[in-house]
Short mmCIF file of N, CA and C and ligand atoms in Angstrom, two decimals:
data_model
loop_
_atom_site.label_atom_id
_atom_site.label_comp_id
_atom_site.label_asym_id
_atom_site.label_seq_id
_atom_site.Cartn_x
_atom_site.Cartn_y
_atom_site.Cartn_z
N UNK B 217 0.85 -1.19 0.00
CA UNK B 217 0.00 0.00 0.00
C UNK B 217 0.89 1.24 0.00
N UNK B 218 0.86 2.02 -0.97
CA UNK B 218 1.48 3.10 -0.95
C UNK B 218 1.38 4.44 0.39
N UNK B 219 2.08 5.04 0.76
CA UNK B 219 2.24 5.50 1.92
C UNK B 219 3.10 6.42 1.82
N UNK B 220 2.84 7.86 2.63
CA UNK B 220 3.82 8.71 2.17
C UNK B 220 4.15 8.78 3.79
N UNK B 221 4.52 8.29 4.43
CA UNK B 221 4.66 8.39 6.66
C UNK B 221 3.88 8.39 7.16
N UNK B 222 2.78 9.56 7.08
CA UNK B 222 2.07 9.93 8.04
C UNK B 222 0.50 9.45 7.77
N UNK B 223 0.58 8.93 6.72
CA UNK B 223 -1.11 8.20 5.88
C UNK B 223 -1.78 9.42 5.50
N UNK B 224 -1.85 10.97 5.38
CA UNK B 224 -1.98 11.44 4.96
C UNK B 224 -2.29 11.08 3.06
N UNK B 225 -3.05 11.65 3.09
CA UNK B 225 -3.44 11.29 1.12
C UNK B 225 -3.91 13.00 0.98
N UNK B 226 -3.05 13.17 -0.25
CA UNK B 226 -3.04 14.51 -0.87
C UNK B 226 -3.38 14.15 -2.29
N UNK B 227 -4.42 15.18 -2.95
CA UNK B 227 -4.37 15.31 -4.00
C UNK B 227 -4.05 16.49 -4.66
N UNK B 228 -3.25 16.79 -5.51
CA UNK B 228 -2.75 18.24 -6.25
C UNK B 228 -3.15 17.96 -7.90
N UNK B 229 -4.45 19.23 -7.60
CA UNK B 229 -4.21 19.28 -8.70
C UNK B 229 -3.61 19.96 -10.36
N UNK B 230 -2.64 19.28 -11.03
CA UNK B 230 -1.68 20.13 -11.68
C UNK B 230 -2.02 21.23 -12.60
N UNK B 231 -1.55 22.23 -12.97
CA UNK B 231 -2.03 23.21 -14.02
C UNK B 231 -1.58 22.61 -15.12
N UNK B 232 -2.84 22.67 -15.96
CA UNK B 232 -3.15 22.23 -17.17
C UNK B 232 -2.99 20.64 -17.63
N UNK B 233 -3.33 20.16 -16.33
CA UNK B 233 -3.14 18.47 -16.34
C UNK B 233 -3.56 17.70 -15.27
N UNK B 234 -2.85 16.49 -14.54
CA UNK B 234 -3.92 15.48 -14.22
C UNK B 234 -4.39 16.16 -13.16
N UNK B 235 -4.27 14.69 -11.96
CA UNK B 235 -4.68 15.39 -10.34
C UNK B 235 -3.17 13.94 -9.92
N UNK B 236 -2.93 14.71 -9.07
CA UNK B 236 -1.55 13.42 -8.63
C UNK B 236 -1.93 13.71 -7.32
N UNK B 237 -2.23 11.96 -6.63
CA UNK B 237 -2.33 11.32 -6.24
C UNK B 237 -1.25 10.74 -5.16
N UNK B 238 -1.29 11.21 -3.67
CA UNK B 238 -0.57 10.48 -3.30
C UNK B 238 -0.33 10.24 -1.24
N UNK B 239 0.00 9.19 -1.26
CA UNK B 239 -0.36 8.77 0.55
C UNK B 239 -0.82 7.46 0.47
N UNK B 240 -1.47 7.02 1.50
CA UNK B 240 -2.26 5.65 1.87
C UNK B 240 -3.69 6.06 1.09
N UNK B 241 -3.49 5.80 -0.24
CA UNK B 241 -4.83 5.54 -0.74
C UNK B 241 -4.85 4.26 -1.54
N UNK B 242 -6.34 3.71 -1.76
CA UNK B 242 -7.01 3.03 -2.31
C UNK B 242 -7.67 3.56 -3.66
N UNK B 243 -7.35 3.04 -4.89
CA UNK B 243 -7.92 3.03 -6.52
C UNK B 243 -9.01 1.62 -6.08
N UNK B 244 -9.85 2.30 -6.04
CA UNK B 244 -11.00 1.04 -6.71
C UNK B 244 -12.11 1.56 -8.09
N UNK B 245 -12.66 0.59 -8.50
CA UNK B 245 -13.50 0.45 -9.81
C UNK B 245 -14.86 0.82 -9.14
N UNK B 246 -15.47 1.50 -9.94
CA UNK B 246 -16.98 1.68 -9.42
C UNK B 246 -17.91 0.35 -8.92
N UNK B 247 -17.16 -0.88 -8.89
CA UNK B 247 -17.84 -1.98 -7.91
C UNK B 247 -17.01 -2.25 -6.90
N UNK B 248 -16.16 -1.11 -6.44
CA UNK B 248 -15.13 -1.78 -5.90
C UNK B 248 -13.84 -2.67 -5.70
N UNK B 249 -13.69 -2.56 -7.19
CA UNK B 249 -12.49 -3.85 -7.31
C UNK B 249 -11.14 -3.48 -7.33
N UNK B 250 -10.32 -3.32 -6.48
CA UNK B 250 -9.24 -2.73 -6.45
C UNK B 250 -8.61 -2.53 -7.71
N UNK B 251 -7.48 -1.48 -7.81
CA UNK B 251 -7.02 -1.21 -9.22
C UNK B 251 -6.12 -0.85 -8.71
N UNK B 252 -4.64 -2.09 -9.29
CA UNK B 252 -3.43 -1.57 -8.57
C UNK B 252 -2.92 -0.20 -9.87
N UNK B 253 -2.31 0.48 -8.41
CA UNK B 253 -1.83 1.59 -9.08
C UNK B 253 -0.16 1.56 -9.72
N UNK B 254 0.60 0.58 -9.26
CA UNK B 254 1.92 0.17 -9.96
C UNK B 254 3.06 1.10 -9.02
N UNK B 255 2.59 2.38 -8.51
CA UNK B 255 3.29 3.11 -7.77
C UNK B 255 2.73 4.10 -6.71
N UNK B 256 3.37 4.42 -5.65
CA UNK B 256 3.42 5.29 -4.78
C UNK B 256 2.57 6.47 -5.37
N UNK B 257 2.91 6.86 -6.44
CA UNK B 257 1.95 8.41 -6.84
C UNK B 257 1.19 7.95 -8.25
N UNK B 258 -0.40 8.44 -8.21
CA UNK B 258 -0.27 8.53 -9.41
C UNK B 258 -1.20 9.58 -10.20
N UNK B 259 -0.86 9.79 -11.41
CA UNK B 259 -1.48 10.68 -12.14
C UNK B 259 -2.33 10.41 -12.73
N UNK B 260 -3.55 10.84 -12.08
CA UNK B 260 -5.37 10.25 -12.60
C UNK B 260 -5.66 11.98 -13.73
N UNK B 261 -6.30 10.98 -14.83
CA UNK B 261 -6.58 12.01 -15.87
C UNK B 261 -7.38 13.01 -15.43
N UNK B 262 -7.70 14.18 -15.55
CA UNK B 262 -9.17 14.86 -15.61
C UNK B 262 -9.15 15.64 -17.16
N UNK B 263 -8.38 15.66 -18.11
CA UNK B 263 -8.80 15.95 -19.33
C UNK B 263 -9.96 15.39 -19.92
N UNK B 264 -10.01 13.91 -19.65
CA UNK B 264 -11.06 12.60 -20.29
C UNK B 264 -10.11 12.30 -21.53
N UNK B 265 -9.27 12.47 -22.33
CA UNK B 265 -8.59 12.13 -23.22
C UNK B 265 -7.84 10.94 -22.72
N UNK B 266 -7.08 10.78 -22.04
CA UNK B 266 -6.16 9.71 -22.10
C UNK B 266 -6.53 8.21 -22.04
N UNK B 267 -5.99 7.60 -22.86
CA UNK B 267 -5.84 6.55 -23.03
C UNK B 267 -6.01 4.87 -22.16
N UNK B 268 -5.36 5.74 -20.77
CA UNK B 268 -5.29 4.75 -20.24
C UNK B 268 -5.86 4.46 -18.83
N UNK B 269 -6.98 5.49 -18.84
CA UNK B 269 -8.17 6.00 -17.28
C UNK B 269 -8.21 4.98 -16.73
N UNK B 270 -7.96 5.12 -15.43
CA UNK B 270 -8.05 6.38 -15.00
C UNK B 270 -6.72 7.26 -14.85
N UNK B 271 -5.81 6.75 -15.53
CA UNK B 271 -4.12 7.21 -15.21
C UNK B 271 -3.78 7.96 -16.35
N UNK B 272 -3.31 9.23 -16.13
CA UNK B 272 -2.91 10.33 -17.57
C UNK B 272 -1.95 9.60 -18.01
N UNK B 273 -2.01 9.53 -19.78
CA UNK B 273 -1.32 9.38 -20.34
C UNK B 273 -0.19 10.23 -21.07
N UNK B 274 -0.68 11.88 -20.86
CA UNK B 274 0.03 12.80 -21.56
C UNK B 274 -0.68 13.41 -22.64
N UNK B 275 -1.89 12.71 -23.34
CA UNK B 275 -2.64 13.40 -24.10
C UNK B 275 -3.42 14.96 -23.82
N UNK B 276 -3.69 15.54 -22.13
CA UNK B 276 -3.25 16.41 -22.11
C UNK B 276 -2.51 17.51 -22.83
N UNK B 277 -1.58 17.16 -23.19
CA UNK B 277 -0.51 18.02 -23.40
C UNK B 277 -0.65 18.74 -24.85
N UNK B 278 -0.98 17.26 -25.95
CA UNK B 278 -0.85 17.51 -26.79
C UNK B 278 -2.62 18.61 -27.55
N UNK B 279 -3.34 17.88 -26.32
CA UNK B 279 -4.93 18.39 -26.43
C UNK B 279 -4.73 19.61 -26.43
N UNK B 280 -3.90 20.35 -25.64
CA UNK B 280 -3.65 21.70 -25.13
C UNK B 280 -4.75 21.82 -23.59
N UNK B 281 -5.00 20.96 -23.10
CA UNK B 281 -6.08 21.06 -21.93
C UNK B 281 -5.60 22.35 -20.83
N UNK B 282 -6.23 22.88 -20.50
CA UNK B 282 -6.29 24.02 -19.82
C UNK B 282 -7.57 23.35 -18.72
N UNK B 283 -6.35 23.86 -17.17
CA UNK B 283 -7.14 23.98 -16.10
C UNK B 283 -6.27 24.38 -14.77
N UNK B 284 -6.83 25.53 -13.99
CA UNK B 284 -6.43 25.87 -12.65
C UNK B 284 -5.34 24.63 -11.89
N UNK B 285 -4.66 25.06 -11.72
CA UNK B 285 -3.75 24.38 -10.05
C UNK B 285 -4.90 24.95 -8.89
N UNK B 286 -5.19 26.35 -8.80
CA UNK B 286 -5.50 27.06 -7.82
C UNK B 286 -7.06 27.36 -8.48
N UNK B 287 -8.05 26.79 -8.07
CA UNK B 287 -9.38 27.26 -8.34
C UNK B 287 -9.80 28.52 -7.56
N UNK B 288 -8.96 29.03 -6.37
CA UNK B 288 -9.01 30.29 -5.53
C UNK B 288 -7.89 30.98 -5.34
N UNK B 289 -7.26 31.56 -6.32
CA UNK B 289 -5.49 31.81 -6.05
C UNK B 289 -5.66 33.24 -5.09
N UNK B 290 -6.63 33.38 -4.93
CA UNK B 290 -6.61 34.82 -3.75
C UNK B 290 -6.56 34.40 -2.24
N UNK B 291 -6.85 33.28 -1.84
CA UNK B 291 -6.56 33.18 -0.67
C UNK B 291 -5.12 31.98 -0.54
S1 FES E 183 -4.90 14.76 -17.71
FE1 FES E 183 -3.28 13.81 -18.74
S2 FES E 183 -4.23 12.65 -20.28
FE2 FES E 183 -5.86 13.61 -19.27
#
């Protein structure tokens, strides 16, 4: 089980790309079926483009996807 010390689970999400993923969390399938993640962090799409969902593939990039890090950068 991936673990960053403190079991803390953070999600960040990146400007103009996925959401990365990372701490003592659990990937499961909408019935519940675990979905190993292969590593410690990972990068879940929110473009809807990539290839290989729920994990960015980089199509992002080439999409030109645009989106906030900071949905409130004033506080
Ligand atoms: S966010 Fe990277 S492929 Fe969708």
């Amino acid at each position: 089980m991936p673990t960053d010390g403190d079991g803390e689970v953070t999600v960040t999400p990146c400007e103009d790309g996925p959401l990365l993923v990372r701490g003592n969390f659990r990937l499961v399938t909408q019935e519940g079926r675990e979905i190993d993640p292969g590593r410690a962090t990972v990068a879940l799409c929110r473009c809807g483009l990539s290839s290989t969902k729920p994990f960015c593939d980089g199509s992002h990039r080439v999409a030109g996807f645009r989106a906030t890090s900071d949905p409130d950068p004033a506080t």
